[in-house]
PDB file of C-alpha atoms in Angstrom:
ATOM      1  CA  GLY A   1      -3.015  12.101 -98.483  1.00 73.00           C
ATOM      2  CA  LYS A   2      -1.696  15.216-100.245  1.00 82.00           C
ATOM      3  CA  THR A   3       0.398  16.584 -97.393  1.00 85.00           C
ATOM      4  CA  THR A   4       1.507  13.014 -96.664  1.00 88.00           C
ATOM      5  CA  VAL A   5       3.041  12.932-100.167  1.00 89.00           C
ATOM      6  CA  PHE A   6       5.002  16.097 -99.332  1.00 93.00           C
ATOM      7  CA  ASN A   7       6.077  14.605 -96.002  1.00 93.00           C
ATOM      8  CA  LEU A   8       7.320  11.501 -97.821  1.00 95.00           C
ATOM      9  CA  LEU A   9       9.160  13.545-100.465  1.00 95.00           C
ATOM     10  CA  THR A  10      10.859  15.683 -97.818  1.00 95.00           C
ATOM     11  CA  GLY A  11      11.737  12.831 -95.446  1.00 95.00           C
ATOM     12  CA  ILE A  12       9.467  13.814 -92.582  1.00 94.00           C
ATOM     13  CA  TYR A  13       7.803  10.420 -93.069  1.00 95.00           C
ATOM     14  CA  GLN A  14       9.517   7.246 -94.222  1.00 93.00           C
ATOM     15  CA  PRO A  15       7.563   5.082 -96.670  1.00 94.00           C
ATOM     16  CA  THR A  16       6.407   1.667 -95.493  1.00 93.00           C
ATOM     17  CA  ALA A  17       6.998   0.330 -99.002  1.00 94.00           C
ATOM     18  CA  GLY A  18       8.490   1.535-102.251  1.00 95.00           C
ATOM     19  CA  THR A  19      11.362   3.818-103.176  1.00 96.00           C
ATOM     20  CA  ILE A  20      11.607   7.582-103.700  1.00 96.00           C
ATOM     21  CA  PHE A  21      13.836   8.793-106.508  1.00 96.00           C
ATOM     22  CA  PHE A  22      14.727  12.416-107.182  1.00 96.00           C
ATOM     23  CA  GLN A  23      16.890  13.334-110.155  1.00 94.00           C
ATOM     24  CA  ASP A  24      17.862   9.682-110.616  1.00 95.00           C
ATOM     25  CA  LYS A  25      19.011   9.375-106.988  1.00 96.00           C
ATOM     26  CA  ASN A  26      17.435   7.102-104.428  1.00 97.00           C
ATOM     27  CA  ILE A  27      16.561   9.468-101.563  1.00 97.00           C
ATOM     28  CA  THR A  28      14.291   7.069 -99.648  1.00 96.00           C
ATOM     29  CA  LYS A  29      16.546   6.777 -96.587  1.00 95.00           C
ATOM     30  CA  LEU A  30      17.847  10.364 -96.533  1.00 95.00           C
ATOM     31  CA  LYS A  31      17.023  12.712 -93.641  1.00 95.00           C
ATOM     32  CA  PRO A  32      15.052  15.904 -94.372  1.00 93.00           C
ATOM     33  CA  TYR A  33      18.150  18.147 -94.208  1.00 90.00           C
ATOM     34  CA  GLN A  34      19.929  15.844 -96.682  1.00 92.00           C
ATOM     35  CA  ARG A  35      17.024  16.108 -99.110  1.00 94.00           C
ATOM     36  CA  VAL A  36      17.281  19.889 -98.946  1.00 93.00           C
ATOM     37  CA  GLY A  37      20.897  19.452-100.013  1.00 89.00           C
ATOM     38  CA  TYR A  38      19.701  17.443-103.009  1.00 93.00           C
ATOM     39  CA  GLY A  39      17.418  20.304-104.048  1.00 94.00           C
ATOM     40  CA  ILE A  40      14.006  19.812-102.394  1.00 96.00           C
ATOM     41  CA  SER A  41      12.441  22.562-100.309  1.00 95.00           C
ATOM     42  CA  ARG A  42       8.918  23.206 -99.061  1.00 95.00           C
ATOM     43  CA  THR A  43       6.412  25.389 -97.330  1.00 94.00           C
ATOM     44  CA  PHE A  44       3.825  24.126 -94.889  1.00 90.00           C
ATOM     45  CA  GLN A  45       0.044  24.179 -94.785  1.00 86.00           C
ATOM     46  CA  ASN A  46       0.251  26.045 -91.471  1.00 88.00           C
ATOM     47  CA  ILE A  47       2.781  28.858 -91.627  1.00 89.00           C
ATOM     48  CA  ARG A  48       5.997  28.017 -89.768  1.00 90.00           C
ATOM     49  CA  LEU A  49       7.993  31.207 -89.438  1.00 94.00           C
ATOM     50  CA  PHE A  50      10.451  32.082 -86.699  1.00 93.00           C
ATOM     51  CA  LYS A  51       8.313  34.453 -84.664  1.00 91.00           C
ATOM     52  CA  ALA A  52      11.164  36.151 -82.807  1.00 93.00           C
ATOM     53  CA  LEU A  53      13.092  36.880 -86.022  1.00 96.00           C
ATOM     54  CA  THR A  54      12.721  39.669 -88.543  1.00 97.00           C
ATOM     55  CA  VAL A  55      11.688  39.201 -92.144  1.00 98.00           C
ATOM     56  CA  PHE A  56      15.345  39.402 -93.182  1.00 97.00           C
ATOM     57  CA  GLU A  57      16.489  36.910 -90.537  1.00 96.00           C
ATOM     58  CA  ASN A  58      13.759  34.407 -91.463  1.00 96.00           C
ATOM     59  CA  VAL A  59      15.166  34.179 -94.985  1.00 96.00           C
ATOM     60  CA  LEU A  60      18.812  34.414 -93.967  1.00 94.00           C
ATOM     61  CA  VAL A  61      18.565  31.271 -91.805  1.00 91.00           C
ATOM     62  CA  GLY A  62      17.634  29.320 -94.932  1.00 88.00           C
ATOM     63  CA  GLN A  63      20.911  30.160 -96.667  1.00 84.00           C
ATOM     64  CA  GLU A  64      23.175  27.127 -97.013  1.00 75.00           C
ATOM     65  CA  CYS A  65      26.384  28.825 -95.845  1.00 59.00           C
ATOM     66  CA  ILE A  66      24.726  29.872 -92.571  1.00 61.00           C
ATOM     67  CA  ALA A  67      23.778  26.275 -91.839  1.00 58.00           C
ATOM     68  CA  LYS A  68      27.251  24.883 -92.574  1.00 65.00           C
ATOM     69  CA  GLU A  69      29.365  27.645 -91.030  1.00 67.00           C
ATOM     70  CA  GLY A  70      29.700  25.937 -87.641  1.00 70.00           C
ATOM     71  CA  LEU A  71      31.162  27.197 -84.399  1.00 72.00           C
ATOM     72  CA  ALA A  72      34.758  27.388 -85.656  1.00 72.00           C
ATOM     73  CA  GLY A  73      33.747  29.476 -88.671  1.00 70.00           C
ATOM     74  CA  ALA A  74      31.682  31.818 -86.524  1.00 72.00           C
ATOM     75  CA  LEU A  75      34.551  32.298 -84.067  1.00 77.00           C
ATOM     76  CA  LEU A  76      37.436  32.582 -86.529  1.00 78.00           C
ATOM     77  CA  LEU A  77      35.633  34.719 -89.135  1.00 79.00           C
ATOM     78  CA  THR A  78      38.041  33.795 -91.909  1.00 76.00           C
ATOM     79  CA  SER A  79      37.935  35.710 -95.167  1.00 80.00           C
ATOM     80  CA  GLY A  80      35.987  32.815 -96.684  1.00 79.00           C
ATOM     81  CA  VAL A  81      33.354  32.958 -93.940  1.00 80.00           C
ATOM     82  CA  ARG A  82      33.053  36.756 -94.313  1.00 83.00           C
ATOM     83  CA  ARG A  83      32.667  36.383 -98.101  1.00 85.00           C
ATOM     84  CA  GLU A  84      29.977  33.687 -97.675  1.00 87.00           C
ATOM     85  CA  ARG A  85      28.136  35.902 -95.208  1.00 85.00           C
ATOM     86  CA  ARG A  86      28.157  38.838 -97.664  1.00 90.00           C
ATOM     87  CA  GLU A  87      26.854  36.524-100.393  1.00 91.00           C
ATOM     88  CA  ALA A  88      24.146  35.206 -98.052  1.00 91.00           C
ATOM     89  CA  VAL A  89      23.016  38.753 -97.237  1.00 93.00           C
ATOM     90  CA  ALA A  90      22.900  39.652-100.938  1.00 95.00           C
ATOM     91  CA  ALA A  91      21.000  36.449-101.802  1.00 95.00           C
ATOM     92  CA  THR A  92      18.542  37.101 -98.970  1.00 96.00           C
ATOM     93  CA  MET A  93      17.860  40.612-100.249  1.00 97.00           C
ATOM     94  CA  ASP A  94      17.399  39.266-103.793  1.00 96.00           C
ATOM     95  CA  LEU A  95      14.792  36.773-102.566  1.00 97.00           C
ATOM     96  CA  LEU A  96      12.980  39.442-100.560  1.00 98.00           C
ATOM     97  CA  ARG A  97      12.819  41.541-103.742  1.00 97.00           C
ATOM     98  CA  VAL A  98      11.427  38.543-105.651  1.00 96.00           C
ATOM     99  CA  VAL A  99       8.560  38.156-103.159  1.00 96.00           C
ATOM    100  CA  GLY A 100       8.086  41.909-102.731  1.00 96.00           C
ATOM    101  CA  LEU A 101       9.089  42.181 -99.070  1.00 97.00           C
ATOM    102  CA  GLU A 102      12.369  44.110 -99.397  1.00 97.00           C
ATOM    103  CA  ALA A 103      10.873  47.181 -97.696  1.00 97.00           C
ATOM    104  CA  LYS A 104       9.952  45.137 -94.611  1.00 97.00           C
ATOM    105  CA  ILE A 105      13.298  43.555 -93.725  1.00 96.00           C
ATOM    106  CA  ASP A 106      13.365  44.888 -90.160  1.00 97.00           C
ATOM    107  CA  GLU A 107       9.780  43.970 -89.278  1.00 97.00           C
ATOM    108  CA  TYR A 108       9.118  40.879 -87.222  1.00 97.00           C
ATOM    109  CA  ALA A 109       7.653  38.072 -89.291  1.00 95.00           C
ATOM    110  CA  THR A 110       4.525  37.890 -87.165  1.00 92.00           C
ATOM    111  CA  SER A 111       3.781  41.594 -87.687  1.00 95.00           C
ATOM    112  CA  LEU A 112       3.214  40.982 -91.406  1.00 95.00           C
ATOM    113  CA  PRO A 113      -0.295  40.499 -92.774  1.00 93.00           C
ATOM    114  CA  TYR A 114      -1.171  36.847 -93.305  1.00 92.00           C
ATOM    115  CA  GLY A 115      -0.628  36.887 -97.082  1.00 93.00           C
ATOM    116  CA  GLU A 116       2.839  38.395 -96.689  1.00 95.00           C
ATOM    117  CA  GLN A 117       3.727  35.763 -94.095  1.00 95.00           C
ATOM    118  CA  ARG A 118       2.973  33.170 -96.786  1.00 95.00           C
ATOM    119  CA  LEU A 119       5.262  35.018 -99.214  1.00 96.00           C
ATOM    120  CA  LEU A 120       7.990  35.139 -96.565  1.00 97.00           C
ATOM    121  CA  GLU A 121       7.741  31.397 -96.076  1.00 96.00           C
ATOM    122  CA  ILE A 122       8.166  30.935 -99.833  1.00 97.00           C
ATOM    123  CA  ALA A 123      11.249  33.200 -99.804  1.00 97.00           C
ATOM    124  CA  ARG A 124      12.761  31.140 -96.985  1.00 96.00           C
ATOM    125  CA  ALA A 125      12.093  27.921 -98.908  1.00 96.00           C
ATOM    126  CA  LEU A 126      13.797  29.446-101.956  1.00 97.00           C
ATOM    127  CA  ALA A 127      16.845  30.371 -99.856  1.00 95.00           C
ATOM    128  CA  ALA A 128      17.828  26.691 -99.928  1.00 92.00           C
ATOM    129  CA  LYS A 129      18.205  27.006-103.732  1.00 93.00           C
ATOM    130  CA  PRO A 130      15.871  24.102-104.499  1.00 95.00           C
ATOM    131  CA  ASP A 131      15.304  22.542-107.885  1.00 95.00           C
ATOM    132  CA  LEU A 132      11.910  21.356-106.613  1.00 97.00           C
ATOM    133  CA  LEU A 133       9.726  23.666-104.534  1.00 97.00           C
ATOM    134  CA  LEU A 134       6.773  22.095-102.735  1.00 97.00           C
ATOM    135  CA  LEU A 135       4.013  24.564-101.841  1.00 96.00           C
ATOM    136  CA  ASP A 136       1.420  23.234 -99.402  1.00 94.00           C
ATOM    137  CA  GLU A 137      -1.789  25.262 -99.742  1.00 93.00           C
ATOM    138  CA  PRO A 138      -0.066  28.621-100.233  1.00 95.00           C
ATOM    139  CA  ALA A 139      -3.333  30.435-101.049  1.00 94.00           C
ATOM    140  CA  ALA A 140      -5.171  29.197 -97.947  1.00 91.00           C
ATOM    141  CA  GLY A 141      -6.591  32.138 -96.018  1.00 90.00           C
ATOM    142  CA  MET A 142      -5.632  34.703 -98.656  1.00 93.00           C
ATOM    143  CA  ASN A 143      -7.997  37.314-100.038  1.00 93.00           C
ATOM    144  CA  SER A 144      -8.384  37.763-103.809  1.00 94.00           C
ATOM    145  CA  SER A 145      -5.683  40.438-104.194  1.00 94.00           C
ATOM    146  CA  GLU A 146      -3.218  38.338-102.174  1.00 94.00           C
ATOM    147  CA  LYS A 147      -4.025  35.363-104.418  1.00 95.00           C
ATOM    148  CA  GLN A 148      -3.288  37.454-107.514  1.00 95.00           C
ATOM    149  CA  ARG A 149       0.071  38.420-106.018  1.00 95.00           C
ATOM    150  CA  LEU A 150       0.757  34.762-105.186  1.00 96.00           C
ATOM    151  CA  LYS A 151      -0.063  33.609-108.721  1.00 96.00           C
ATOM    152  CA  ALA A 152       2.283  36.226-110.169  1.00 95.00           C
ATOM    153  CA  LEU A 153       5.015  35.118-107.764  1.00 96.00           C
ATOM    154  CA  ILE A 154       4.595  31.455-108.667  1.00 96.00           C
ATOM    155  CA  ALA A 155       4.808  32.360-112.365  1.00 94.00           C
ATOM    156  CA  LYS A 156       8.010  34.312-111.650  1.00 95.00           C
ATOM    157  CA  ILE A 157       9.516  31.426-109.676  1.00 96.00           C
ATOM    158  CA  ARG A 158       8.767  29.019-112.521  1.00 94.00           C
ATOM    159  CA  GLY A 159       9.786  31.339-115.336  1.00 93.00           C
ATOM    160  CA  ASP A 160      12.544  33.625-114.080  1.00 93.00           C
ATOM    161  CA  LEU A 161      14.052  31.316-111.465  1.00 93.00           C
ATOM    162  CA  GLY A 162      13.434  28.094-113.414  1.00 93.00           C
ATOM    163  CA  LYS A 163      12.104  26.121-110.459  1.00 95.00           C
ATOM    164  CA  THR A 164       9.821  23.105-110.664  1.00 95.00           C
ATOM    165  CA  ILE A 165       6.844  23.516-108.352  1.00 96.00           C
ATOM    166  CA  ILE A 166       4.448  20.964-106.942  1.00 95.00           C
ATOM    167  CA  LEU A 167       1.441  22.679-105.460  1.00 94.00           C
ATOM    168  CA  ILE A 168      -1.229  21.422-103.097  1.00 93.00           C
ATOM    169  CA  GLU A 169      -4.155  23.784-103.341  1.00 92.00           C
ATOM    170  CA  HIS A 170      -7.914  23.674-102.859  1.00 89.00           C
ATOM    171  CA  ASP A 171      -8.676  26.953-104.636  1.00 92.00           C
ATOM    172  CA  MET A 172      -9.403  25.617-108.107  1.00 92.00           C
ATOM    173  CA  LYS A 173      -9.155  29.048-109.743  1.00 93.00           C
ATOM    174  CA  VAL A 174      -5.578  29.367-108.488  1.00 94.00           C
ATOM    175  CA  VAL A 175      -4.820  25.809-109.618  1.00 93.00           C
ATOM    176  CA  MET A 176      -6.320  26.290-113.081  1.00 93.00           C
ATOM    177  CA  ASP A 177      -4.616  29.653-113.615  1.00 93.00           C
ATOM    178  CA  ILE A 178      -1.069  28.471-112.889  1.00 92.00           C
ATOM    179  CA  SER A 179      -0.806  24.722-113.472  1.00 93.00           C
ATOM    180  CA  ASP A 180       0.591  22.828-116.444  1.00 91.00           C
ATOM    181  CA  ARG A 181      -0.477  19.477-115.059  1.00 93.00           C
ATOM    182  CA  ILE A 182      -3.075  18.603-112.441  1.00 92.00           C
ATOM    183  CA  VAL A 183      -3.415  15.413-110.416  1.00 90.00           C
ATOM    184  CA  VAL A 184      -6.393  14.978-108.092  1.00 87.00           C
ATOM    185  CA  LEU A 185      -5.972  12.843-104.974  1.00 82.00           C
ATOM    186  CA  ASP A 186      -8.732  11.599-102.707  1.00 84.00           C
ATOM    187  CA  HIS A 187      -7.646   9.873 -99.496  1.00 82.00           C
ATOM    188  CA  GLY A 188      -4.246   9.167-101.018  1.00 76.00           C
ATOM    189  CA  GLU A 189      -5.612   7.686-104.253  1.00 84.00           C
ATOM    190  CA  LYS A 190      -5.220   9.363-107.626  1.00 88.00           C
ATOM    191  CA  ILE A 191      -8.704   9.889-109.034  1.00 92.00           C
ATOM    192  CA  ALA A 192      -7.949  12.182-111.987  1.00 92.00           C
ATOM    193  CA  GLU A 193      -5.072  13.583-114.013  1.00 93.00           C
TER     194      GLU A 193
END
């Protein structure tokens, strides 16, 4: 039920009943890419990185200008396209600094330790400049030091970057250490708040 909520919020699933509002806008019928444009981004329970791309490239593909450049922009390389590319590179490096992976830009994503792959996925989600960041079990499979690093990163994303985060997590210590509000779901039903 928990991941299903994320899939509904991000448009992977369409609801059978009801309406989804985000920032006073009805987003129920919008496609996933349109919801990203409205400010919703996510990570997945199972890491979904581009295996053949470097750390840098995995975050760069999440930048909005890369997605909207199109064939004509890539071929013509106008001054506006070149400027947007420079800004995308700078923004990518900023995000890699935020998650602590700036020294690993040329490494392939799959060569990173598991915990750093999770951080890379968060950086890529942040590249879309979301207002709402959905983190689906980000601490799963992490050791205790990786979890400490993750908690510090989530605090930084909330505080320094001002993002709202909805977190699905089974590690109650992580949940209790970083959450302002907790809702417990069981088979899609809210059982505690």
